[in-house]
PDB file of C-alpha atoms in Angstrom:
ATOM      1  CA  UNK A  19      -0.392   0.086   0.017  1.00 92.00           C
ATOM      2  CA  UNK A  20       1.842   2.902  -1.566  1.00 91.00           C
ATOM      3  CA  UNK A  21       0.458   6.064  -3.260  1.00 89.00           C
ATOM      4  CA  UNK A  22       4.248   5.915  -4.948  1.00 91.00           C
ATOM      5  CA  UNK A  23       3.850   4.703  -8.032  1.00 91.00           C
ATOM      6  CA  UNK A  24       6.673   3.869  -8.664  1.00 92.00           C
ATOM      7  CA  UNK A  25       7.478   2.035  -5.168  1.00 92.00           C
ATOM      8  CA  UNK A  26       4.369   0.258  -5.598  1.00 92.00           C
ATOM      9  CA  UNK A  27       4.927  -1.168  -8.823  1.00 94.00           C
ATOM     10  CA  UNK A  28       8.741  -1.489  -7.847  1.00 94.00           C
ATOM     11  CA  UNK A  29       7.673  -3.798  -5.137  1.00 94.00           C
ATOM     12  CA  UNK A  30       5.428  -5.709  -6.933  1.00 94.00           C
ATOM     13  CA  UNK A  31       7.887  -7.569  -9.300  1.00 95.00           C
ATOM     14  CA  UNK A  32      10.249  -8.392  -7.410  1.00 94.00           C
ATOM     15  CA  UNK A  33       7.906  -9.672  -4.467  1.00 94.00           C
ATOM     16  CA  UNK A  34       6.348 -11.083  -7.526  1.00 93.00           C
ATOM     17  CA  UNK A  35       9.945 -12.724  -8.784  1.00 93.00           C
ATOM     18  CA  UNK A  36       9.761 -14.392  -4.689  1.00 91.00           C
ATOM     19  CA  UNK A  37       6.560 -15.884  -5.727  1.00 91.00           C
ATOM     20  CA  UNK A  38       4.035 -13.902  -4.142  1.00 92.00           C
ATOM     21  CA  UNK A  39       1.323 -12.163  -6.265  1.00 92.00           C
ATOM     22  CA  UNK A  40       0.180  -8.916  -4.781  1.00 94.00           C
ATOM     23  CA  UNK A  41      -2.364  -6.639  -5.010  1.00 93.00           C
ATOM     24  CA  UNK A  42      -1.540  -2.765  -4.671  1.00 93.00           C
ATOM     25  CA  UNK A  43      -3.496  -0.212  -3.012  1.00 92.00           C
ATOM     26  CA  UNK A  44      -3.019   3.673  -2.916  1.00 91.00           C
ATOM     27  CA  UNK A  45      -4.638   5.143   0.004  1.00 90.00           C
ATOM     28  CA  UNK A  46      -5.823   3.864   2.652  1.00 89.00           C
ATOM     29  CA  UNK A  47     -10.380   3.174   1.374  1.00 90.00           C
ATOM     30  CA  UNK A  48      -9.397   0.943  -1.940  1.00 91.00           C
ATOM     31  CA  UNK A  49      -6.918  -0.974   1.016  1.00 90.00           C
ATOM     32  CA  UNK A  50      -9.635  -1.685   3.097  1.00 89.00           C
ATOM     33  CA  UNK A  51     -11.425  -2.543   0.433  1.00 89.00           C
ATOM     34  CA  UNK A  52      -8.813  -4.757  -1.135  1.00 87.00           C
ATOM     35  CA  UNK A  53      -8.762  -6.594   2.020  1.00 87.00           C
ATOM     36  CA  UNK A  54     -12.350  -7.380   1.604  1.00 85.00           C
ATOM     37  CA  UNK A  55     -12.462  -8.723  -1.957  1.00 85.00           C
ATOM     38  CA  UNK A  56      -8.438 -10.665  -1.540  1.00 85.00           C
ATOM     39  CA  UNK A  57      -7.240 -13.441   0.243  1.00 85.00           C
ATOM     40  CA  UNK A  58      -3.970 -11.697   1.354  1.00 88.00           C
ATOM     41  CA  UNK A  59      -1.316 -13.000   4.244  1.00 90.00           C
ATOM     42  CA  UNK A  60       1.129 -10.025   4.467  1.00 93.00           C
ATOM     43  CA  UNK A  61       0.358  -6.117   4.373  1.00 94.00           C
ATOM     44  CA  UNK A  62       4.040  -4.087   3.157  1.00 95.00           C
ATOM     45  CA  UNK A  63       2.682   0.010   4.525  1.00 92.00           C
ATOM     46  CA  UNK A  64       3.740   3.075   4.084  1.00 92.00           C
ATOM     47  CA  UNK A  65       3.255   5.427   6.990  1.00 89.00           C
ATOM     48  CA  UNK A  66       2.257   8.882   5.330  1.00 87.00           C
ATOM     49  CA  UNK A  67       0.104   8.310   2.412  1.00 84.00           C
ATOM     50  CA  UNK A  68      -2.638  11.031   1.573  1.00 82.00           C
ATOM     51  CA  UNK A  69      -5.845  10.618   3.504  1.00 84.00           C
ATOM     52  CA  UNK A  70      -5.548   8.492   6.172  1.00 86.00           C
ATOM     53  CA  UNK A  71      -1.768   7.759   7.340  1.00 88.00           C
ATOM     54  CA  UNK A  72      -0.839   4.255   7.249  1.00 88.00           C
ATOM     55  CA  UNK A  73      -0.164   4.189  11.311  1.00 88.00           C
ATOM     56  CA  UNK A  74      -4.074   5.104  11.601  1.00 88.00           C
ATOM     57  CA  UNK A  75      -4.859   2.024   8.855  1.00 89.00           C
ATOM     58  CA  UNK A  76      -2.513  -0.369  11.091  1.00 89.00           C
ATOM     59  CA  UNK A  77      -4.944   1.238  14.044  1.00 85.00           C
ATOM     60  CA  UNK A  78      -7.571   0.314  12.210  1.00 85.00           C
ATOM     61  CA  UNK A  79      -6.570  -3.066  11.052  1.00 87.00           C
ATOM     62  CA  UNK A  80      -5.450  -4.582  14.070  1.00 82.00           C
ATOM     63  CA  UNK A  81      -9.121  -4.613  15.579  1.00 78.00           C
ATOM     64  CA  UNK A  82     -10.323  -7.629  13.371  1.00 78.00           C
ATOM     65  CA  UNK A  83      -7.507  -8.523  11.417  1.00 79.00           C
ATOM     66  CA  UNK A  84      -4.209 -10.873  12.627  1.00 79.00           C
ATOM     67  CA  UNK A  85      -1.442 -10.644  10.274  1.00 86.00           C
ATOM     68  CA  UNK A  86       1.706  -9.938   9.395  1.00 89.00           C
ATOM     69  CA  UNK A  87       2.318  -5.687   8.590  1.00 91.00           C
ATOM     70  CA  UNK A  88       5.754  -4.331   7.736  1.00 92.00           C
ATOM     71  CA  UNK A  89       5.653  -1.017   7.386  1.00 91.00           C
ATOM     72  CA  UNK A  90       7.856   1.234   4.266  1.00 89.00           C
ATOM     73  CA  UNK A  91       8.734   4.450   5.286  1.00 87.00           C
ATOM     74  CA  UNK A  92      10.939   7.872   4.675  1.00 83.00           C
ATOM     75  CA  UNK A  93      10.935   8.558   8.239  1.00 77.00           C
ATOM     76  CA  UNK A  94      13.810   6.766  10.222  1.00 68.00           C
ATOM     77  CA  UNK A  95      13.627   8.774  13.463  1.00 73.00           C
ATOM     78  CA  UNK A  96      13.184   6.461  16.711  1.00 69.00           C
ATOM     79  CA  UNK A  97      10.431   8.079  17.257  1.00 74.00           C
ATOM     80  CA  UNK A  98       8.542   7.322  15.102  1.00 74.00           C
ATOM     81  CA  UNK A  99       9.759   3.124  14.598  1.00 78.00           C
ATOM     82  CA  UNK A 100       8.815   2.872  18.345  1.00 76.00           C
ATOM     83  CA  UNK A 101       5.114   4.857  17.423  1.00 77.00           C
ATOM     84  CA  UNK A 102       5.025   2.069  14.311  1.00 81.00           C
ATOM     85  CA  UNK A 103       5.599  -0.589  15.971  1.00 79.00           C
ATOM     86  CA  UNK A 104       3.457  -0.092  19.680  1.00 76.00           C
ATOM     87  CA  UNK A 105       0.691   0.721  17.337  1.00 78.00           C
ATOM     88  CA  UNK A 106       0.643  -2.929  16.187  1.00 79.00           C
ATOM     89  CA  UNK A 107       3.289  -3.478  13.179  1.00 85.00           C
ATOM     90  CA  UNK A 108       5.811  -6.755  13.460  1.00 84.00           C
ATOM     91  CA  UNK A 109       8.108  -4.323  11.495  1.00 86.00           C
ATOM     92  CA  UNK A 110       9.658  -1.427  10.022  1.00 88.00           C
ATOM     93  CA  UNK A 111      11.355  -0.513   7.432  1.00 89.00           C
ATOM     94  CA  UNK A 112      12.871   2.555   5.805  1.00 87.00           C
ATOM     95  CA  UNK A 113      12.560   3.035   1.991  1.00 86.00           C
ATOM     96  CA  UNK A 114      16.491   3.392   1.729  1.00 86.00           C
ATOM     97  CA  UNK A 115      16.393   0.182   2.002  1.00 87.00           C
ATOM     98  CA  UNK A 116      17.127  -2.941  -0.851  1.00 90.00           C
ATOM     99  CA  UNK A 117      14.238  -4.222  -2.545  1.00 92.00           C
ATOM    100  CA  UNK A 118      15.902  -7.533  -2.149  1.00 92.00           C
ATOM    101  CA  UNK A 119      15.797  -6.659   1.588  1.00 90.00           C
ATOM    102  CA  UNK A 120      12.188  -6.074   1.935  1.00 92.00           C
ATOM    103  CA  UNK A 121      12.045  -8.844   0.432  1.00 93.00           C
ATOM    104  CA  UNK A 122      14.165 -10.957   2.987  1.00 91.00           C
ATOM    105  CA  UNK A 123      12.799  -9.147   5.731  1.00 88.00           C
ATOM    106  CA  UNK A 124       8.784 -10.384   4.619  1.00 91.00           C
ATOM    107  CA  UNK A 125       9.916 -13.278   4.187  1.00 90.00           C
ATOM    108  CA  UNK A 126      11.270 -13.706   7.790  1.00 86.00           C
ATOM    109  CA  UNK A 127       7.777 -11.907   8.803  1.00 86.00           C
ATOM    110  CA  UNK A 128       6.055 -14.777   7.409  1.00 87.00           C
ATOM    111  CA  UNK A 129       7.708 -17.174   9.182  1.00 84.00           C
ATOM    112  CA  UNK A 130       8.224 -15.893  12.497  1.00 77.00           C
ATOM    113  CA  UNK A 131       3.811 -15.618  11.629  1.00 77.00           C
ATOM    114  CA  UNK A 132       3.730 -19.373  10.344  1.00 72.00           C
ATOM    115  CA  UNK A 133       5.955 -20.972  14.231  1.00 61.00           C
ATOM    116  CA  UNK A 134       2.828 -19.566  15.055  1.00 59.00           C
ATOM    117  CA  UNK A 135       5.803 -16.281  16.744  1.00 52.00           C
ATOM    118  CA  UNK A 136       3.084 -14.318  16.873  1.00 51.00           C
ATOM    119  CA  UNK A 137       0.885 -16.428  19.089  1.00 47.00           C
ATOM    120  CA  UNK A 138       2.049 -13.524  23.126  1.00 47.00           C
ATOM    121  CA  UNK A 139       3.474 -16.562  25.576  1.00 52.00           C
ATOM    122  CA  UNK A 140       0.594 -17.650  27.768  1.00 64.00           C
ATOM    123  CA  UNK A 141       2.113 -16.915  31.165  1.00 75.00           C
ATOM    124  CA  UNK A 142       4.344 -14.283  30.892  1.00 81.00           C
ATOM    125  CA  UNK A 143       6.747 -14.535  34.991  1.00 84.00           C
ATOM    126  CA  UNK A 144       8.424 -11.575  36.325  1.00 85.00           C
ATOM    127  CA  UNK A 145       9.199 -12.013  40.314  1.00 83.00           C
ATOM    128  CA  UNK A 146       6.515 -11.544  42.053  1.00 85.00           C
ATOM    129  CA  UNK A 147       4.216 -10.799  38.672  1.00 89.00           C
ATOM    130  CA  UNK A 148       2.731 -13.349  36.699  1.00 89.00           C
ATOM    131  CA  UNK A 149       0.398 -12.535  33.478  1.00 89.00           C
ATOM    132  CA  UNK A 150      -1.633 -15.403  32.673  1.00 85.00           C
ATOM    133  CA  UNK A 151      -2.288 -13.849  28.467  1.00 79.00           C
ATOM    134  CA  UNK A 152      -5.158 -16.091  27.086  1.00 74.00           C
ATOM    135  CA  UNK A 153      -6.006 -16.780  30.773  1.00 78.00           C
ATOM    136  CA  UNK A 154      -6.351 -12.396  30.904  1.00 81.00           C
ATOM    137  CA  UNK A 155      -5.029 -12.859  34.196  1.00 87.00           C
ATOM    138  CA  UNK A 156      -3.019 -10.424  36.853  1.00 90.00           C
ATOM    139  CA  UNK A 157      -0.812 -12.655  40.055  1.00 91.00           C
ATOM    140  CA  UNK A 158       0.515 -11.007  42.792  1.00 91.00           C
ATOM    141  CA  UNK A 159       1.955 -12.749  44.601  1.00 89.00           C
ATOM    142  CA  UNK A 160      -0.127 -16.045  44.256  1.00 87.00           C
ATOM    143  CA  UNK A 161      -2.960 -13.907  43.996  1.00 89.00           C
ATOM    144  CA  UNK A 162      -5.338 -12.073  41.345  1.00 90.00           C
ATOM    145  CA  UNK A 163      -5.231  -8.832  40.937  1.00 90.00           C
ATOM    146  CA  UNK A 164      -8.943  -6.597  40.400  1.00 90.00           C
ATOM    147  CA  UNK A 165      -7.147  -5.288  36.175  1.00 88.00           C
ATOM    148  CA  UNK A 166      -9.840  -4.432  34.578  1.00 88.00           C
ATOM    149  CA  UNK A 167      -9.820  -5.326  30.915  1.00 84.00           C
ATOM    150  CA  UNK A 168      -7.888  -2.047  29.224  1.00 86.00           C
ATOM    151  CA  UNK A 169      -5.384  -1.898  32.872  1.00 90.00           C
ATOM    152  CA  UNK A 170      -4.349  -5.304  31.950  1.00 89.00           C
ATOM    153  CA  UNK A 171      -3.416  -4.797  28.012  1.00 87.00           C
ATOM    154  CA  UNK A 172      -1.336  -1.717  29.293  1.00 90.00           C
ATOM    155  CA  UNK A 173       0.192  -3.900  31.980  1.00 92.00           C
ATOM    156  CA  UNK A 174       0.683  -6.836  29.092  1.00 88.00           C
ATOM    157  CA  UNK A 175       2.391  -4.530  26.239  1.00 87.00           C
ATOM    158  CA  UNK A 176       4.912  -3.341  28.678  1.00 90.00           C
ATOM    159  CA  UNK A 177       5.680  -6.615  30.078  1.00 86.00           C
ATOM    160  CA  UNK A 178       6.201  -6.764  26.183  1.00 81.00           C
ATOM    161  CA  UNK A 179       8.549  -4.788  25.795  1.00 83.00           C
ATOM    162  CA  UNK A 180      10.847  -4.259  29.270  1.00 83.00           C
ATOM    163  CA  UNK A 181      12.826  -1.540  29.303  1.00 85.00           C
ATOM    164  CA  UNK A 182      11.447   0.557  26.898  1.00 86.00           C
ATOM    165  CA  UNK A 183      10.104   3.864  26.904  1.00 89.00           C
ATOM    166  CA  UNK A 184       6.280   4.127  25.633  1.00 90.00           C
ATOM    167  CA  UNK A 185       5.207   8.191  25.117  1.00 91.00           C
ATOM    168  CA  UNK A 186       2.025   9.675  26.527  1.00 90.00           C
ATOM    169  CA  UNK A 187       0.618  10.488  23.316  1.00 89.00           C
ATOM    170  CA  UNK A 188       1.251   6.620  21.618  1.00 88.00           C
ATOM    171  CA  UNK A 189      -0.287   5.220  25.355  1.00 90.00           C
ATOM    172  CA  UNK A 190      -3.471   7.100  23.771  1.00 87.00           C
ATOM    173  CA  UNK A 191      -3.178   6.240  19.770  1.00 85.00           C
ATOM    174  CA  UNK A 192      -3.404   2.604  21.323  1.00 83.00           C
ATOM    175  CA  UNK A 193      -5.894   3.039  24.089  1.00 85.00           C
ATOM    176  CA  UNK A 194      -7.763   5.577  23.133  1.00 85.00           C
ATOM    177  CA  UNK A 195      -7.721   5.830  19.972  1.00 78.00           C
ATOM    178  CA  UNK A 196      -5.816   9.682  20.538  1.00 79.00           C
ATOM    179  CA  UNK A 197      -8.209  10.981  22.648  1.00 79.00           C
ATOM    180  CA  UNK A 198      -7.349  12.436  25.386  1.00 78.00           C
ATOM    181  CA  UNK A 199      -4.497  14.163  26.977  1.00 82.00           C
ATOM    182  CA  UNK A 200      -1.659  13.343  29.577  1.00 86.00           C
ATOM    183  CA  UNK A 201      -4.615  13.024  31.944  1.00 88.00           C
ATOM    184  CA  UNK A 202      -6.271  10.351  31.060  1.00 88.00           C
ATOM    185  CA  UNK A 203      -3.163   8.094  31.056  1.00 91.00           C
ATOM    186  CA  UNK A 204      -1.398   8.667  34.260  1.00 92.00           C
ATOM    187  CA  UNK A 205      -4.846   8.416  36.125  1.00 91.00           C
ATOM    188  CA  UNK A 206      -5.056   4.271  34.909  1.00 93.00           C
ATOM    189  CA  UNK A 207      -1.231   4.219  35.469  1.00 94.00           C
ATOM    190  CA  UNK A 208      -2.162   6.062  39.412  1.00 94.00           C
ATOM    191  CA  UNK A 209      -4.555   2.544  38.412  1.00 93.00           C
ATOM    192  CA  UNK A 210      -2.037  -0.276  37.439  1.00 94.00           C
ATOM    193  CA  UNK A 211       0.081   1.184  39.245  1.00 94.00           C
ATOM    194  CA  UNK A 212      -2.773   0.700  42.926  1.00 93.00           C
ATOM    195  CA  UNK A 213      -2.334  -2.545  41.774  1.00 93.00           C
ATOM    196  CA  UNK A 214       0.899  -3.878  41.231  1.00 93.00           C
ATOM    197  CA  UNK A 215       2.886  -1.715  42.842  1.00 92.00           C
ATOM    198  CA  UNK A 216       4.829  -2.621  47.029  1.00 90.00           C
ATOM    199  CA  UNK A 217       4.372   1.164  47.106  1.00 93.00           C
ATOM    200  CA  UNK A 218       2.353   3.135  44.304  1.00 91.00           C
ATOM    201  CA  UNK A 219       4.230   6.166  45.898  1.00 92.00           C
ATOM    202  CA  UNK A 220       7.986   4.623  44.371  1.00 93.00           C
ATOM    203  CA  UNK A 221       6.790   2.660  41.586  1.00 93.00           C
ATOM    204  CA  UNK A 222       9.625  -0.088  40.802  1.00 91.00           C
ATOM    205  CA  UNK A 223       7.743  -2.359  38.340  1.00 92.00           C
ATOM    206  CA  UNK A 224       6.238   0.680  36.255  1.00 94.00           C
ATOM    207  CA  UNK A 225       7.844   3.824  36.355  1.00 94.00           C
ATOM    208  CA  UNK A 226       8.069   7.339  35.000  1.00 94.00           C
ATOM    209  CA  UNK A 227      10.084   8.856  32.100  1.00 92.00           C
ATOM    210  CA  UNK A 228      10.277  12.563  33.377  1.00 89.00           C
ATOM    211  CA  UNK A 229       8.479  13.835  30.431  1.00 86.00           C
ATOM    212  CA  UNK A 230       8.179  11.291  28.307  1.00 89.00           C
ATOM    213  CA  UNK A 231       6.121   8.768  29.111  1.00 92.00           C
ATOM    214  CA  UNK A 232       6.938   5.533  31.427  1.00 94.00           C
ATOM    215  CA  UNK A 233       8.985   1.945  30.312  1.00 92.00           C
ATOM    216  CA  UNK A 234       8.840  -1.799  32.528  1.00 92.00           C
ATOM    217  CA  UNK A 235      11.397  -3.009  35.229  1.00 88.00           C
ATOM    218  CA  UNK A 236      11.612  -6.207  35.119  1.00 70.00           C
ATOM    219  CA  UNK A 237      14.005  -9.012  33.097  1.00 62.00           C
ATOM    220  CA  UNK A 238      11.418 -11.754  32.756  1.00 60.00           C
ATOM    221  CA  UNK A 239      12.308 -15.834  33.992  1.00 56.00           C
TER     222      UNK A 239
END
């Protein structure tokens, strides 16, 4: 999905040389139409498109579909990559990459899906805290935690990417469709801390990165 016909057709040629069937969409509306009419196994998605952006389109697709999404963007800044991955992208490729590299990374993502690696591990252990993803249950010191669905999903996102900083804007995009402000995020983080921290005033599991957002501390066991 790319509004630049040169890039779209170039990638189509390289992919078809590797025996992939391809369909091209120029914007989000055409992309959604293609997804409804064609059997799609993987999406290569431009970030900056006319109308709805690739990031917004990824968030929309993720509500109903679980298939590999790779971003292809002219923007290579770390914050752009983190935002793309936090919204559900499986890889983020800068357009300076060669077509051969893009094809190789598509194959790598498809292999991971074929092996079931996209499915999260059922149980994650972080010392006193245990997250059972499939059962949608969090346990602290052997006692179930009364987390709301959104609190549990937020905690799982942090636990899936230990030590990665998530900004207020990224969390708003993922959990509130970009609606709200910093206070919306801080209130929910505060509620999670009340349930998982020994001393919520001195958090050790979800720590603040002042002026930026939050980071999960802990190593999986």
